[in-house]
Coordinates of C-alpha atoms in Angstrom, one line a residue:
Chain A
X98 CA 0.0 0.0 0.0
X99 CA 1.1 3.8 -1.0
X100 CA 3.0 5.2 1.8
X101 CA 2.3 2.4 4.2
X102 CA 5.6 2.1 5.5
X103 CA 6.1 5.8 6.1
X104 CA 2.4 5.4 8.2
X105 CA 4.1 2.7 10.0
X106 CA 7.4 4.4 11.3
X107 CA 4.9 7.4 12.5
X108 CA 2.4 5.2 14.1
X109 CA 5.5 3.0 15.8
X110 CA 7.4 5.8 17.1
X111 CA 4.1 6.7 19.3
X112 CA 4.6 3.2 21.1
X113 CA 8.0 3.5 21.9
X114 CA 8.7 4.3 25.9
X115 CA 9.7 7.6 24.7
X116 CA 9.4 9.3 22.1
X117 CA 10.8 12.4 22.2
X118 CA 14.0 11.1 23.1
X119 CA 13.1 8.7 20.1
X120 CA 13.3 11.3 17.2
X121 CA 16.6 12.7 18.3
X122 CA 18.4 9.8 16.7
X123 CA 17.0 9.8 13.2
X124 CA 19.0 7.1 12.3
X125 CA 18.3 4.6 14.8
X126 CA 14.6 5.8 14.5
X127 CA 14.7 5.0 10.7
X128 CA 16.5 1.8 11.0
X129 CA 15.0 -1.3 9.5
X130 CA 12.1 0.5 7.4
X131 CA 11.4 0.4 3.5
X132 CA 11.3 3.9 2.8
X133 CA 12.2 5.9 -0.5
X134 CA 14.4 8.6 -0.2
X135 CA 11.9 11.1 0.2
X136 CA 10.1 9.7 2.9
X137 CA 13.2 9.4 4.6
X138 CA 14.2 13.2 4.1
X139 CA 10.9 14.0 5.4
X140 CA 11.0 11.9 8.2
X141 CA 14.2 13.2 9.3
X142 CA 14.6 16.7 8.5
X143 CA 11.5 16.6 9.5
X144 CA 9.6 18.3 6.9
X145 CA 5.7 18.1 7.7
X146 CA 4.2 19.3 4.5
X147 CA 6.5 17.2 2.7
X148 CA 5.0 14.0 4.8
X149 CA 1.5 14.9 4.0
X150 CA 2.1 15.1 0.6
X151 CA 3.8 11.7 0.7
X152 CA 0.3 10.3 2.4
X153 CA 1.1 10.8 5.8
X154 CA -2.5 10.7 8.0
X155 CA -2.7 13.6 9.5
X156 CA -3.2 12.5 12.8
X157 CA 0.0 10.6 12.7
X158 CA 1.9 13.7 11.6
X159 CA 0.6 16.2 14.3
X160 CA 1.2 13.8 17.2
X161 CA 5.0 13.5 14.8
X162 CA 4.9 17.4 15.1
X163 CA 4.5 16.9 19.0
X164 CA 7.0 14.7 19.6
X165 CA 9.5 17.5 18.6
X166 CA 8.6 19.3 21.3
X167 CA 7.3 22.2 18.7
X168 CA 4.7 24.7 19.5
X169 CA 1.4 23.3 18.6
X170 CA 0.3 26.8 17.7
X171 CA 2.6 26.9 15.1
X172 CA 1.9 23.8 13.1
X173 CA -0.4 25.6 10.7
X174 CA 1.7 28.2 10.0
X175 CA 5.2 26.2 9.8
X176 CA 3.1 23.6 7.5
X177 CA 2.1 26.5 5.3
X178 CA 5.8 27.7 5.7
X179 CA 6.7 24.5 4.2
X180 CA 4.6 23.6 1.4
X181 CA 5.5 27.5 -0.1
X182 CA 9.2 26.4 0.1
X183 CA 8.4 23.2 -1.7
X184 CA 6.4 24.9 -4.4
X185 CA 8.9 27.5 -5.3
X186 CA 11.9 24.9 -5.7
X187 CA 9.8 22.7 -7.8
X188 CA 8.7 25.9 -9.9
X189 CA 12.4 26.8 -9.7
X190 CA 13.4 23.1 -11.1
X191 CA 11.2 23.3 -13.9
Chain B
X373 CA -36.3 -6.2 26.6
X374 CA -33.3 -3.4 26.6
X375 CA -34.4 0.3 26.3
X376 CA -32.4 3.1 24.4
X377 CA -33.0 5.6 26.9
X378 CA -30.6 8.6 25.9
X379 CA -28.7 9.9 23.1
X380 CA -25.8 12.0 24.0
X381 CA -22.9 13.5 21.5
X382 CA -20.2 16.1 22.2
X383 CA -16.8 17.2 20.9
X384 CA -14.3 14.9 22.1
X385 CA -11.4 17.8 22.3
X386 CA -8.8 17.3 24.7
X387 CA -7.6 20.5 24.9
X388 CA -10.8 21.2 26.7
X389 CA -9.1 19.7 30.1
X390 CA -6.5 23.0 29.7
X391 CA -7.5 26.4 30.5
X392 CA -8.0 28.9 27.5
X393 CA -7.0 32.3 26.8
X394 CA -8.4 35.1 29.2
X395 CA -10.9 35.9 26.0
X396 CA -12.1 32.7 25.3
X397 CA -13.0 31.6 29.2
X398 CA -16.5 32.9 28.2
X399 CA -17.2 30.2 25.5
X400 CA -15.3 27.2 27.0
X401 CA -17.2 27.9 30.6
X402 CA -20.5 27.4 28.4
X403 CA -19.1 24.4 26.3
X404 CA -18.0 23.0 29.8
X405 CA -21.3 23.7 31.4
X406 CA -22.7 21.5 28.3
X407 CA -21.1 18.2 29.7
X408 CA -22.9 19.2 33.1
X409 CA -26.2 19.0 31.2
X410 CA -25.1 16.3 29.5
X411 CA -24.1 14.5 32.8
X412 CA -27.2 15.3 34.4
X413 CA -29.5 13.6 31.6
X414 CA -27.1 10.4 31.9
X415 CA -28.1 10.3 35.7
X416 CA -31.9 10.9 35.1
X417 CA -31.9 8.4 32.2
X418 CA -30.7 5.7 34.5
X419 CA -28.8 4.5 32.3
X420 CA -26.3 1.6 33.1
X421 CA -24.8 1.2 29.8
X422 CA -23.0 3.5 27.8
X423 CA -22.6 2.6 24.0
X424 CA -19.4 4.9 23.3
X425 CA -19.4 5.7 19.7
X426 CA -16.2 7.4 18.6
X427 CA -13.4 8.0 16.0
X428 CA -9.9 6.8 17.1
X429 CA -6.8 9.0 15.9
X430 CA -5.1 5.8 15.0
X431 CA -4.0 5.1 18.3
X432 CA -5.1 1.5 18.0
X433 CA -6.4 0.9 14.6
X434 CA -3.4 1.1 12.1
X435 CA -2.8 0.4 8.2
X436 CA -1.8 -3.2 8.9
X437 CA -5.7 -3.9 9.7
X438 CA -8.4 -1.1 9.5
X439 CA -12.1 -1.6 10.2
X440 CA -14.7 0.8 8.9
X441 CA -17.0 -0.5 12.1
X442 CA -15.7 -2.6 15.5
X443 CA -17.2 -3.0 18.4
X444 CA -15.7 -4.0 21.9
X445 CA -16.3 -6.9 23.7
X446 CA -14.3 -6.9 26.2
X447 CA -14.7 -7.0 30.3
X448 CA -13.1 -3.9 30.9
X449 CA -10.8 -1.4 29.3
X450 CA -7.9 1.0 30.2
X451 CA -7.1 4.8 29.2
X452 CA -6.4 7.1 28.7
X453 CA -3.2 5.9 26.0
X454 CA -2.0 9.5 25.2
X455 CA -0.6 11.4 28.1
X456 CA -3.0 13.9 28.8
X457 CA -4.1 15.6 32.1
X458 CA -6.8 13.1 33.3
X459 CA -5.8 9.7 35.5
X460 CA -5.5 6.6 33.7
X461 CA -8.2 4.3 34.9
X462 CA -10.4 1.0 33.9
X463 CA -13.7 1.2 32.7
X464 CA -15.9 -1.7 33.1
X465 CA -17.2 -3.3 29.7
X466 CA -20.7 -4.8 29.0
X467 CA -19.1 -7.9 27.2
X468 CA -22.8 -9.4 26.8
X469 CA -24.0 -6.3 24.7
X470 CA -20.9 -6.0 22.5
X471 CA -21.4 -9.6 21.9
X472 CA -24.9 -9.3 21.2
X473 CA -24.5 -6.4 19.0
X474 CA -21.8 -8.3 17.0
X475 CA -23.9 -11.2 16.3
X476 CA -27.0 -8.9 15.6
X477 CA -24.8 -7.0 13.4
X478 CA -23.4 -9.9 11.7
X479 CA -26.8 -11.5 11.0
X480 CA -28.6 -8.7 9.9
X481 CA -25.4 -7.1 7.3
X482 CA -23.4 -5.0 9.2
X483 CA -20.0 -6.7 9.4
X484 CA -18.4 -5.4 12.3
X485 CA -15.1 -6.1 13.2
X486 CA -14.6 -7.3 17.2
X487 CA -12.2 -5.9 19.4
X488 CA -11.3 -8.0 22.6
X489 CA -9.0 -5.4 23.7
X490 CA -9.0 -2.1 23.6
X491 CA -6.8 1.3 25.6
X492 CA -8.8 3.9 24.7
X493 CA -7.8 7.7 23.8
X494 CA -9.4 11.0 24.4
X495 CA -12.2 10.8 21.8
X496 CA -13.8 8.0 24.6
X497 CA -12.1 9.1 27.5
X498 CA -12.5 12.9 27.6
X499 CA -16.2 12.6 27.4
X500 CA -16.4 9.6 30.0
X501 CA -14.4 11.9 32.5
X502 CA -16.9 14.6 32.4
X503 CA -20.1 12.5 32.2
X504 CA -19.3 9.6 33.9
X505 CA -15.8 10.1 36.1
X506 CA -17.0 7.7 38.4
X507 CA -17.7 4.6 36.4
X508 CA -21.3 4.2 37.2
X509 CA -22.1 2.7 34.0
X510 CA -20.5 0.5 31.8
X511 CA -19.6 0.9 29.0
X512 CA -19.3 -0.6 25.0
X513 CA -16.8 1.3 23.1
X514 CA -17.8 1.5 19.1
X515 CA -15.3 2.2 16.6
X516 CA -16.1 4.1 13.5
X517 CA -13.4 5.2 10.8
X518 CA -12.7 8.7 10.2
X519 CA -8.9 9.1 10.0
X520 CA -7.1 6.5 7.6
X521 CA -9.7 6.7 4.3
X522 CA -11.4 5.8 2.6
X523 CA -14.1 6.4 5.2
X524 CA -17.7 4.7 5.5
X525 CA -20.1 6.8 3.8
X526 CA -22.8 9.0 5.8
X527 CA -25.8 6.7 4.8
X528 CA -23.8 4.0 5.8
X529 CA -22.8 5.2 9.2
X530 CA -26.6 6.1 9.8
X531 CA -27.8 2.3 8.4
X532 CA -25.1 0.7 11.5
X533 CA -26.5 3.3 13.6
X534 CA -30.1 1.9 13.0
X535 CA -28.6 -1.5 13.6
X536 CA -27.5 -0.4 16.6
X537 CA -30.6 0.8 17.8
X538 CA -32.6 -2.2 16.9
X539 CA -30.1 -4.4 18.5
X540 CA -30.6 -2.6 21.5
X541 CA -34.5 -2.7 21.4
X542 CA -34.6 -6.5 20.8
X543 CA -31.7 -7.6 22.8
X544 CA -33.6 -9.5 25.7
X545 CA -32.6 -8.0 29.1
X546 CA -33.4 -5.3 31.4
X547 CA -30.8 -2.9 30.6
X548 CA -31.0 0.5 29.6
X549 CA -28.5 1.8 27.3
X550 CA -27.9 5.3 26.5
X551 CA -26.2 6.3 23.2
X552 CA -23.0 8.4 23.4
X553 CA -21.2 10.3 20.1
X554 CA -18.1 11.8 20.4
X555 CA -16.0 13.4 18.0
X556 CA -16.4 16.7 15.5
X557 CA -17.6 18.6 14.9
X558 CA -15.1 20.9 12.4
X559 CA -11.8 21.1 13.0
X560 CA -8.4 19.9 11.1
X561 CA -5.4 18.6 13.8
X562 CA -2.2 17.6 11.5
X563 CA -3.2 19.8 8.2
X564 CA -2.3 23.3 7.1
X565 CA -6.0 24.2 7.8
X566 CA -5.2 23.4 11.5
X567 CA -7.2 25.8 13.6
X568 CA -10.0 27.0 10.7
X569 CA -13.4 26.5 12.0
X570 CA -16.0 25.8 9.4
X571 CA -19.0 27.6 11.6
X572 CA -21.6 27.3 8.5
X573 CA -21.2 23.4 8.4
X574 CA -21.1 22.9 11.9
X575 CA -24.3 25.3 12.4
X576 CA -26.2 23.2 9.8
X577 CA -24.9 20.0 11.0
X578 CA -26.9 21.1 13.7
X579 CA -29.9 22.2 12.3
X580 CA -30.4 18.6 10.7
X581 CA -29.8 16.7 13.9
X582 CA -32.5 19.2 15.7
X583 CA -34.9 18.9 12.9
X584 CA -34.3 16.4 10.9
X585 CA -32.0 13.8 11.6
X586 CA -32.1 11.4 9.0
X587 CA -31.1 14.1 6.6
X588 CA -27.5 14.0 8.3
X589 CA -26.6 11.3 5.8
X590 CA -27.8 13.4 3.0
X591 CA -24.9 15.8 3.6
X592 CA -22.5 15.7 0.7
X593 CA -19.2 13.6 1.8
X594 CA -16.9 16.5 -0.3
X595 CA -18.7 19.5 2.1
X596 CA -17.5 17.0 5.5
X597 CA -13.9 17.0 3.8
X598 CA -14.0 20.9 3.0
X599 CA -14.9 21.6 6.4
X600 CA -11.6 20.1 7.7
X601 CA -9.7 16.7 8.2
X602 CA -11.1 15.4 11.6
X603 CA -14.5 17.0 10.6
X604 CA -15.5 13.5 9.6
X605 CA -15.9 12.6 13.3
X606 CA -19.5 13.7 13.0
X607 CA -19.7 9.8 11.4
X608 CA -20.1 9.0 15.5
X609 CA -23.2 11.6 15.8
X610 CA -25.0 10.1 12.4
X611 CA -24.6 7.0 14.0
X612 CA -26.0 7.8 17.1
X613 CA -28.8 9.7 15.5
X614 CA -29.6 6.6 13.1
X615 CA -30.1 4.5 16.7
X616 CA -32.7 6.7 17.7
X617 CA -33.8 6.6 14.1
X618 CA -35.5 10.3 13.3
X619 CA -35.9 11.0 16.9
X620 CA -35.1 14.9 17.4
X621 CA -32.0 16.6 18.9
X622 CA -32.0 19.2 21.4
X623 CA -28.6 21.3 21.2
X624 CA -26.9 22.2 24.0
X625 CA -24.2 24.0 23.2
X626 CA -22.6 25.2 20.0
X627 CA -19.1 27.5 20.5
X628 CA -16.4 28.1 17.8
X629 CA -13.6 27.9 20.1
X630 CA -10.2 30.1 18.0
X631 CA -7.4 28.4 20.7
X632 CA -9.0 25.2 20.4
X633 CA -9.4 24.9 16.6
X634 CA -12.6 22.9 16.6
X635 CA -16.6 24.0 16.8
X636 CA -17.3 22.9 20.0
X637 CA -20.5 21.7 20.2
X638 CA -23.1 18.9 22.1
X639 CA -26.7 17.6 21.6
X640 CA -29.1 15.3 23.6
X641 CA -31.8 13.5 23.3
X642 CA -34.3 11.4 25.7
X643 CA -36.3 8.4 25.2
X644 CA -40.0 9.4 24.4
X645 CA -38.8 12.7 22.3
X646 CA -40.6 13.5 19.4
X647 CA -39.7 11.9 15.9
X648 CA -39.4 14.0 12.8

């Protein structure tokens, strides 16, 4: 399924004993998982807009959001943030 | 036989356990004051079951193995799972009604899935900790999908609701069940609309439950999207309105909270009210 295994690193992480300390080492958080490249540049940059656009559930991404220890009042904006720098490089790349 | 002696359905928010902005204490003291009414029509419904039908935020359900519909059959249940500011606690299950609205479900078309085991997050606990912080009932929790989709469609959510309700009414016991939807109703957690509430859907959301129930599954599934990406939790309040099949709302309480990102909102109905 599309984006299933990104889903799965995102829903995992919530079940680990910790998981704030969990996302600090990207690496070992990534470990073992059949991502492509992009998922894994979104996972560990992170890059939020760039995981919902890869089919990230929403609900998975916020709680991602959370765990590094962001302001929650900020996702919108930092989202928004995002998704204009990802427009303007792709309509600098074409 | 079982009664169905109260419909109850509120927002599910979490954030509603944290003290707002100075501006906003206005709204949230009347949205609170909403799950006092609401726990006061639990208590003079003498209810003591609670069918808790809710969206989870993929907390439990996941990818590997996603139901559109369960239903739990378990003894008892824990939660909290996320770490939120209410105790962790156990809830005692009514294993003999989950049963029996599995088998009722399965024989009459609605394939639910059955969960034996279940933590439970805020979309079941918030509401049980204002309605019912002391366990007096017990409880089935329901499961409908509204945050991996494809979803279940609105007329689908209100058929399994009827289904619920006739379960209830020819289940052979003396219980009395009341009928509680939590979710919704606009909002968008983990999107870049995050924090947009969509006041004209959630004020004629509404208006159908209050006067015309059934046509809740009428609403067009594209309008639920456009009003935000958790605003398809109000799959829990068609269901609930489909068990008391065209029986009419009252609304309690309707607020469009900014700091909380979601239209706040709850409804009730009692057994005997009038039918559209």
């Amino acid at each position: 399924m599309s984006a299933y295994d990104l889903n799965r690193v995102l829903y995992d992480v919530g079940r680990l004993p910790d998981p704030l300390s969990a996302v600090t080492d990207k690496d070992r958080l990534l470990a073992g998982y059949r991502l492509t490249a992009a998922e894994r540049r979104a996972l560990a940059e992170p890059n939020f807009a760039a995981l919902r656009e890869l089919g990230a559930l929403t609900n998975l991404v916020f709680r991602y959001y959370r765990y590094h220890g962001l302001d929650v009042t900020e996702f919108a904006r930092r989202l928004r943030s995002e998704q204009l720098r990802r427009t303007t490089r792709a309509r600098r790349s074409t | 036989m079982a009664r169905l002696v109260a419909g109850l359905a509120t927002s599910h928010l979490a954030m509603v356990l944290r003290d707002p902005p100075e501006a906003e204490r206005e709204p949230v003291r009347r949205f609170r004051s909403g799950f006092k009414q609401l726990s006061e029509a639990l208590a003079a419904s003498a209810a003591d079951t609670l069918i808790v039908i809710s969206a989870e935020h993929v907390n439990k359900f996941f990818l590997d193995n996603m139901p559109a519909f369960a239903v739990g059959t378990a003894e008892s249940y824990q939660g909290p799972v996320e770490d939120i500011p209410i105790a962790k606690r156990s809830v005692t299950g009514d294993a003999a009604l989950g049963e029996h609205l599995l088998r009722h479900g399965l024989a009459g078309g609605i394939d639910w899935a059955r969960a034996g085991e279940w933590e439970l997050d805020h979309g079941m606990m918030v509401p049980l900790h204002f309605l019912d912080p002391d366990g007096r009932c017990r409880i089935v929790p329901v499961f409908v999908n509204c945050a991996a989709p494809p979803y279940p469609t609105l007329p689908r959510c209100y058929t399994v609701g009827q289904r619920i309700g006739e379960a209830v009414r020819s289940w052979s016991s003396d219980r009395r069940v009341a009928v509680l939807a939590c979710g919704g109703l606009s909002h968008s957690p983990g999107d870049e609309r995050m924090g947009y509430i969509d006041e004209g859907f959630d004020r004629d959301f509404l208006e159908r439950l209050t006067t015309d129930p059934p046509s809740l599954a009428a609403i067009d599934e594209e309008r639920v999207e456009a009003a935000g990406s958790s605003a398809g939790e109000v799959r829990a309040w068609i269901m609930a309105a489909g068990a008391f099949d065209g029986q009419l709302w009252q609304r309690i309480s309707y607020e469009a909270i900014p700091s909380y990102g979601t239209g706040c909102a709850q409804a009730l109905t009692r057994e005997g009210e009038a039918t559209r």
